[in-house]
Amino acid sequence: GSEMCIRDRSKGVMTHLNDDGTLSLELHIGVDNGVNISAVCRSIIKEVRYKVAKATGVPVKSVDVYVDTVIVG
């Protein structure tokens, strides 16, 4: 599985409740050098959308993933 590292947890996840009652999420992550960033982001988006909607009962309108750091070594 993919692993993500959020160095500053206060900036790692932002949520917004939209006027239509849906959630929008913004995730800031770091990934290991050499990983397929596109595949990792797609996987995170799919999992977060599913798990947040299931846990909260609120539809997730969008999940935006920003790779802030590539971790070398």
XYZ file of C-alpha atoms in Angstrom:
73
model
C 0.000 0.000 0.000
C 0.915 3.616 -0.292
C 2.046 5.620 2.684
C 1.770 9.334 3.130
C 3.642 11.569 5.484
C 2.088 14.750 6.790
C 4.826 16.756 8.479
C 2.690 19.641 9.729
C -0.649 18.154 10.693
C -2.245 21.582 11.123
C -1.754 22.167 7.392
C -2.075 18.560 6.225
C -5.859 18.333 5.911
C -8.379 21.078 5.264
C -12.112 20.546 5.017
C -14.918 22.727 3.731
C -18.666 22.171 4.054
C -20.211 23.359 0.784
C -23.549 25.172 0.474
C -25.070 22.035 -1.102
C -24.263 19.979 2.028
C -21.274 18.176 0.538
C -17.685 18.153 1.790
C -14.582 19.277 -0.051
C -11.204 18.155 1.272
C -7.688 19.375 0.587
C -4.769 17.121 1.530
C -1.114 18.150 1.586
C 1.243 15.187 1.557
C 4.836 14.112 1.163
C 5.787 11.064 -0.884
C 8.895 8.929 -1.132
C 11.160 9.550 -4.099
C 10.519 7.088 -6.910
C 6.859 6.361 -6.219
C 4.236 6.818 -8.923
C 2.813 10.112 -7.672
C -0.203 9.993 -9.964
C -1.158 6.487 -8.814
C -0.640 7.369 -5.136
C -2.825 10.471 -5.458
C -5.592 8.571 -7.281
C -5.551 5.895 -4.582
C -5.681 8.481 -1.778
C -8.561 10.347 -3.453
C -10.585 7.145 -3.880
C -9.979 5.911 -0.318
C -10.546 9.273 1.377
C -13.736 9.941 -0.594
C -15.141 6.516 0.343
C -14.063 6.431 3.991
C -15.086 10.010 4.844
C -18.507 9.610 3.211
C -19.035 6.271 4.959
C -17.917 7.579 8.371
C -19.831 10.864 8.244
C -22.789 10.116 5.983
C -21.951 13.335 4.115
C -21.258 13.132 0.359
C -17.743 14.169 -0.643
C -17.786 16.598 -3.560
C -14.035 16.818 -4.069
C -10.712 15.600 -2.725
C -7.686 17.598 -3.844
C -4.251 16.149 -3.112
C -1.174 18.369 -3.201
C 2.285 16.811 -3.064
C 4.277 19.351 -1.084
C 7.384 17.238 -0.521
C 9.269 14.436 -2.229
C 11.244 12.607 0.443
C 14.687 11.452 -0.694
C 16.523 8.735 1.187
